[in-house]
CSV table of C-alpha atoms in Angstrom, one decimal:
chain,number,residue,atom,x,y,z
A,94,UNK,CA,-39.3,37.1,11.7
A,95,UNK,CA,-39.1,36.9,8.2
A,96,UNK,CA,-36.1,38.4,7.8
A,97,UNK,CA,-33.9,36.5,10.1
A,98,UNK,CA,-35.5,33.3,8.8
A,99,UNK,CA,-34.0,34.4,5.2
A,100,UNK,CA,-30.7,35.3,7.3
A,101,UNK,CA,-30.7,32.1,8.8
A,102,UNK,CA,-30.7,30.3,5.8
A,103,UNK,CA,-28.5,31.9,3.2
A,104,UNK,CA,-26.1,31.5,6.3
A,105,UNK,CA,-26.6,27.8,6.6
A,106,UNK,CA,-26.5,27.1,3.2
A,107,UNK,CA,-23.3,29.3,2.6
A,108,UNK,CA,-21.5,27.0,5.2
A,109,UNK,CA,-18.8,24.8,3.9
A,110,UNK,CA,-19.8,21.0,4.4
A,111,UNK,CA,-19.1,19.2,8.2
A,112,UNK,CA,-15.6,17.2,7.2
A,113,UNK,CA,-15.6,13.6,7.7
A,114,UNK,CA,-13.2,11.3,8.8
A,115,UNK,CA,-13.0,7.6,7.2
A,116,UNK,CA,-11.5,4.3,8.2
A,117,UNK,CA,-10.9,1.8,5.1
A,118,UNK,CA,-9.5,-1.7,5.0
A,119,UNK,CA,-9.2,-3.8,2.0
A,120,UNK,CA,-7.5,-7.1,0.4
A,121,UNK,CA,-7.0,-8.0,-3.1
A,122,UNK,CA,-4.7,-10.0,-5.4
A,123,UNK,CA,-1.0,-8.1,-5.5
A,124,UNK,CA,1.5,-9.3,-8.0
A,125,UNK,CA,5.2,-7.3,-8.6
A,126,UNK,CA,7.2,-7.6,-12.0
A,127,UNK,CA,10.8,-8.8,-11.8
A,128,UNK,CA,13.4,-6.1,-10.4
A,129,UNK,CA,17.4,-6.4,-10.2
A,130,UNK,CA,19.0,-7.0,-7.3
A,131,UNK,CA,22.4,-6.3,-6.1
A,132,UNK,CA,24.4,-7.7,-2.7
A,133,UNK,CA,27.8,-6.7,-1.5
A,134,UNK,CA,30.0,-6.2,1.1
A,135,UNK,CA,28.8,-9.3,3.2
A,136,UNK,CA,31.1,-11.7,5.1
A,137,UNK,CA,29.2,-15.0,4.0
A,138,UNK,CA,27.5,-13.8,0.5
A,139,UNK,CA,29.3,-13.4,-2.5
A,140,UNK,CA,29.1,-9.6,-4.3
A,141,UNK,CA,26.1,-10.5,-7.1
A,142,UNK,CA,24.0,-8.7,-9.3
A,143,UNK,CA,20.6,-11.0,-10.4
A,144,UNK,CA,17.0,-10.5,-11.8
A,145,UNK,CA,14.8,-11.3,-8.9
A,146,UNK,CA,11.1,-13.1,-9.8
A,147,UNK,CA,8.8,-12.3,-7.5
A,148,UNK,CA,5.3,-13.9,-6.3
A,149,UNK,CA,2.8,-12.3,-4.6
A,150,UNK,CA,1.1,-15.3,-2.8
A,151,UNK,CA,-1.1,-12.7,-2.0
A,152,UNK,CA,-4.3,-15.1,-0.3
A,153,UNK,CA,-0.9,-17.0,1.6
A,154,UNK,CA,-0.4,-16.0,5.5
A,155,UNK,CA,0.0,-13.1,6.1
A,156,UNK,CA,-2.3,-12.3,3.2
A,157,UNK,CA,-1.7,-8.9,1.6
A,158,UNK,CA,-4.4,-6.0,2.9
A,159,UNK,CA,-3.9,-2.2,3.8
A,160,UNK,CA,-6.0,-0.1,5.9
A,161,UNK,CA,-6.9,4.1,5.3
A,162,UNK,CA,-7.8,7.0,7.5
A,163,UNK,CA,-8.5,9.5,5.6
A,164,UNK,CA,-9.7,13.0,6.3
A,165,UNK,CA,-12.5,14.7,3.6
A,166,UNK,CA,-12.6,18.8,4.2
A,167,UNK,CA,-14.5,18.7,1.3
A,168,UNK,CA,-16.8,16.0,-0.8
A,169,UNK,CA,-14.2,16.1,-3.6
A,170,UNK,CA,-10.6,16.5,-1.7
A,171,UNK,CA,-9.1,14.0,1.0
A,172,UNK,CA,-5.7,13.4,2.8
A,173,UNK,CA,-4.7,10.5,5.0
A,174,UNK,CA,-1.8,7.8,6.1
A,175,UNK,CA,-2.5,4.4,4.0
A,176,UNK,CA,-0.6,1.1,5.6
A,177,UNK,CA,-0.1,-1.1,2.6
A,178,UNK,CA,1.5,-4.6,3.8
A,179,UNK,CA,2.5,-6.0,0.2
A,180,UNK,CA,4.7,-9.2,-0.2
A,181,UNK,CA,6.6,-10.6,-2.4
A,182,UNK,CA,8.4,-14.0,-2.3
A,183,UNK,CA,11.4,-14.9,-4.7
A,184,UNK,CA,10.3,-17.5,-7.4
A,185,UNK,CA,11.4,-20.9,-7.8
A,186,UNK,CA,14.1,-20.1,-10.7
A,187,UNK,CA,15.7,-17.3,-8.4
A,188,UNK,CA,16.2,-19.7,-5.4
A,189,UNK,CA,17.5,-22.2,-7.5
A,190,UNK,CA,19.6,-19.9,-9.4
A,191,UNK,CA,21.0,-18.3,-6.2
A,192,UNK,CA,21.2,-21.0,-4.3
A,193,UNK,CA,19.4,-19.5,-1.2
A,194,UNK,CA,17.7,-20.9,1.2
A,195,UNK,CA,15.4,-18.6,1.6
A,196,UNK,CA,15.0,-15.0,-0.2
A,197,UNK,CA,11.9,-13.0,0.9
A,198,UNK,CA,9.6,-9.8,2.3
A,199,UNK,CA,6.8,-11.9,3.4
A,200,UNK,CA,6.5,-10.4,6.8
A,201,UNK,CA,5.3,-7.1,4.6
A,202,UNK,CA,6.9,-5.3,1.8
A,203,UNK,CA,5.2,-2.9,4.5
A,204,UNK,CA,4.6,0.5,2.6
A,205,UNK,CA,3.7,3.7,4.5
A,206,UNK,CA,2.3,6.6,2.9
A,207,UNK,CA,0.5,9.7,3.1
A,208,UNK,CA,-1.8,10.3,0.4
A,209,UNK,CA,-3.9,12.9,-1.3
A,210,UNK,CA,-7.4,12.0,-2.9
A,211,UNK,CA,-9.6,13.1,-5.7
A,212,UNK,CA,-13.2,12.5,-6.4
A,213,UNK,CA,-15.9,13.1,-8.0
A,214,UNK,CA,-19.2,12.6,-6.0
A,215,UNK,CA,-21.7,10.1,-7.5
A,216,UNK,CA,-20.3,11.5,-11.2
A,217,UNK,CA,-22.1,8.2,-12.1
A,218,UNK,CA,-25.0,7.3,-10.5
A,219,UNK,CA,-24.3,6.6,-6.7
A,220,UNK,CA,-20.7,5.7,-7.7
A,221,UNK,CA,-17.8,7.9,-7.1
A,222,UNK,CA,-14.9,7.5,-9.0
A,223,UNK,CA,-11.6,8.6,-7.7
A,224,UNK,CA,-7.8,9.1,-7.9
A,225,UNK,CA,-5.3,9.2,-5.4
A,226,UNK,CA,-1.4,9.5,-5.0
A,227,UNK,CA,1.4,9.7,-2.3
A,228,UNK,CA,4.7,9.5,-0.7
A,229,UNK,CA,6.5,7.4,1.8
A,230,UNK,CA,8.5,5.0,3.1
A,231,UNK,CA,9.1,1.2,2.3
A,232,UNK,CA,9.4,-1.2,5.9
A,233,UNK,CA,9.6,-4.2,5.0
A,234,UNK,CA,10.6,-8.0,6.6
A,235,UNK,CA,13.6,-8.6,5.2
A,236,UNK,CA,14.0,-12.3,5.6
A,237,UNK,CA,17.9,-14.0,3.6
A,238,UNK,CA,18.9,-17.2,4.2
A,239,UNK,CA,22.0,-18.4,2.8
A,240,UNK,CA,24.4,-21.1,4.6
A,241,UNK,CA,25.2,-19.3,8.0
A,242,UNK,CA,23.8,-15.7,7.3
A,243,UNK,CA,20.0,-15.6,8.1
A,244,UNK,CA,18.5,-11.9,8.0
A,245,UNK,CA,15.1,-11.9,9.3
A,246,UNK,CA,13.6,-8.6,10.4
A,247,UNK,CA,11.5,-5.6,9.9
A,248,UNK,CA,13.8,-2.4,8.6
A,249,UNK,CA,13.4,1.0,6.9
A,250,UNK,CA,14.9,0.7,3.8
A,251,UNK,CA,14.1,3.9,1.8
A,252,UNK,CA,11.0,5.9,0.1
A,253,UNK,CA,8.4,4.8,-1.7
A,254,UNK,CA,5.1,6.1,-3.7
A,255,UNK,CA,1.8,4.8,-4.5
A,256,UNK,CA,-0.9,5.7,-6.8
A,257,UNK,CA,-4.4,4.2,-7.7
A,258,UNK,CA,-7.5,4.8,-8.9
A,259,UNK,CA,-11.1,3.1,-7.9
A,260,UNK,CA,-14.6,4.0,-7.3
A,261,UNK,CA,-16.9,4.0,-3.7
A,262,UNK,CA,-20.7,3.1,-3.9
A,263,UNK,CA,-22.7,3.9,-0.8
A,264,UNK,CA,-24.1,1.0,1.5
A,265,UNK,CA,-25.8,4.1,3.7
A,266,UNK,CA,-25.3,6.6,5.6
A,267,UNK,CA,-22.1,6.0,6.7
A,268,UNK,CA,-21.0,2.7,4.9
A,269,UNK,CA,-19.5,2.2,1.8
A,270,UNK,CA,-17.7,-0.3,-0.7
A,271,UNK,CA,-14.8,0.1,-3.1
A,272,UNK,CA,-12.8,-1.3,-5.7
A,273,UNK,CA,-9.5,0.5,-7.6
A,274,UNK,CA,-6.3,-0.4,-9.1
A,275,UNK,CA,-3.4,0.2,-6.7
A,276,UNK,CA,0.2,0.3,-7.9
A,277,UNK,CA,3.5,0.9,-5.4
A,278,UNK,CA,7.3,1.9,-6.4
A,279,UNK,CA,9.8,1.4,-3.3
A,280,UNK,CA,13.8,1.8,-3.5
A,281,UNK,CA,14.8,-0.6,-1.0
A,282,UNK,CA,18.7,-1.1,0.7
A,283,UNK,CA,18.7,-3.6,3.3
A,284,UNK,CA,21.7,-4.4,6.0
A,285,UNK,CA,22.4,-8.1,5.8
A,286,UNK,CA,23.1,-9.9,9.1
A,287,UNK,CA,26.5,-11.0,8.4
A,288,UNK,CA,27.0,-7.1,7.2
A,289,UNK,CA,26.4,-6.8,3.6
A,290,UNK,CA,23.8,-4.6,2.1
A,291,UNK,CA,21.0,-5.9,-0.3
A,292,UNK,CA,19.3,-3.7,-2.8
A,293,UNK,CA,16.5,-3.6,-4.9
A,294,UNK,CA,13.7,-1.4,-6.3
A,295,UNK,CA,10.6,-3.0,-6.1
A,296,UNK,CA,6.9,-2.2,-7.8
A,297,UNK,CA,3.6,-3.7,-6.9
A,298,UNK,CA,0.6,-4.2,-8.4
A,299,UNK,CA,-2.5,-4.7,-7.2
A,300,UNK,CA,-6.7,-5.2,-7.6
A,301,UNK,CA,-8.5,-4.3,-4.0
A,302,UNK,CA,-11.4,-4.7,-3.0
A,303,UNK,CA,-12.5,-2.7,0.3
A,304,UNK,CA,-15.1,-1.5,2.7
A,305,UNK,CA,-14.9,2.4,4.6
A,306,UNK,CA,-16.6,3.5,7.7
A,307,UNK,CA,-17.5,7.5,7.7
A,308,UNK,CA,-17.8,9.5,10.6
């Protein structure tokens, strides 16, 4: 009896751990820099190259927010799909100095990606800090209005990254906050309705704030 209750244990505590799935969703404040912007071959718009200002608006319907599942086969490496729906709204100098009606991806500067985590459990206390990173694709609402061309419309407009960095802290057994720094890079070419192209590259930056479910 002994003996197999020795057996028994070494064998259970030589198992790797159970993996765990987790669902995240979280909001924050997302801001992007100014990018260049370049239209051509379009019936209605004129060929132009511009600096683009961008707002966020992030707290503006549809606010920004992303959602997670991720997959942990161990405590200190995860993979998962991340939906990030970013937007950014062209500023009051670019309007006026285009002369557009309207020049947006409010809809979602929708960026898909699948990521891979690192952490290091409760390094800190309870709190675990992490960094993560992936690769993608950018689908965003393009949405152009100038005189009679008006593009409005979700497309696939090229790749994209993301990276951030944060920390969890536990709310029990299976709940748990976080906060991180979250930064995207998308290379965006758009078909205008009136059959031009739009392009721009576009980055995001952003402060979340989140809560995960683990099962």
């Amino acid at each position: 009896m002994r003996l197999g209750s020795c057996v028994a244990a070494i064998t259970m505590s030589c198992s790797p751990a159970v993996a765990e799935f987790e669902f995240s969703i979280y909001g924050g404040i997302q801001s992007s820099p100014h990018s260049p912007v370049t239209i051509s071959g379009d019936s209605t718009i004129a060929d132009q190259d511009f600096t683009a200002g961008w707002e966020g608006q992030s707290f503006e319907p549809p606010p920004y927010y992303g959602i997670r599942a991720t997959w942990w086969p161990s405590e200190s490496f995860g993979i998962g799909v991340d939906v990030n729906h970013a937007k950014v709204y062209a500023d009051g100098e670019t309007i006026d100095e285009t002369g557009f009606e309207r020049f947006e991806f409010s809809d979602g500067l929708n960026i898909v990606t699948l990521n891979a985590y690192r952490s290091w459990g409760r390094a800190i206390g309870n709190i675990s800090p992490y960094l993560g990173g992936g690769i993608g694709v950018s689908v965003p609402h393009v949405e152009l209005t100038e005189g009679d061309s008006e593009t409005s419309g979700y497309q696939l407009t090229g790749p994209a990254v993301a990276w951030m960095a944060g920390a969890t802290f536990p709310l029990g057994d299976q709940w748990e906050i976080f906060g991180e720094y979250k930064g995207t890079f998308s290379m965006n070419s758009a078909e205008l309705d009136t059959g031009g192209t739009l392009e721009t590259d576009i980055v995001t930056n952003s402060i979340n704030l989140g809560v995960s479910f683990n099962f």
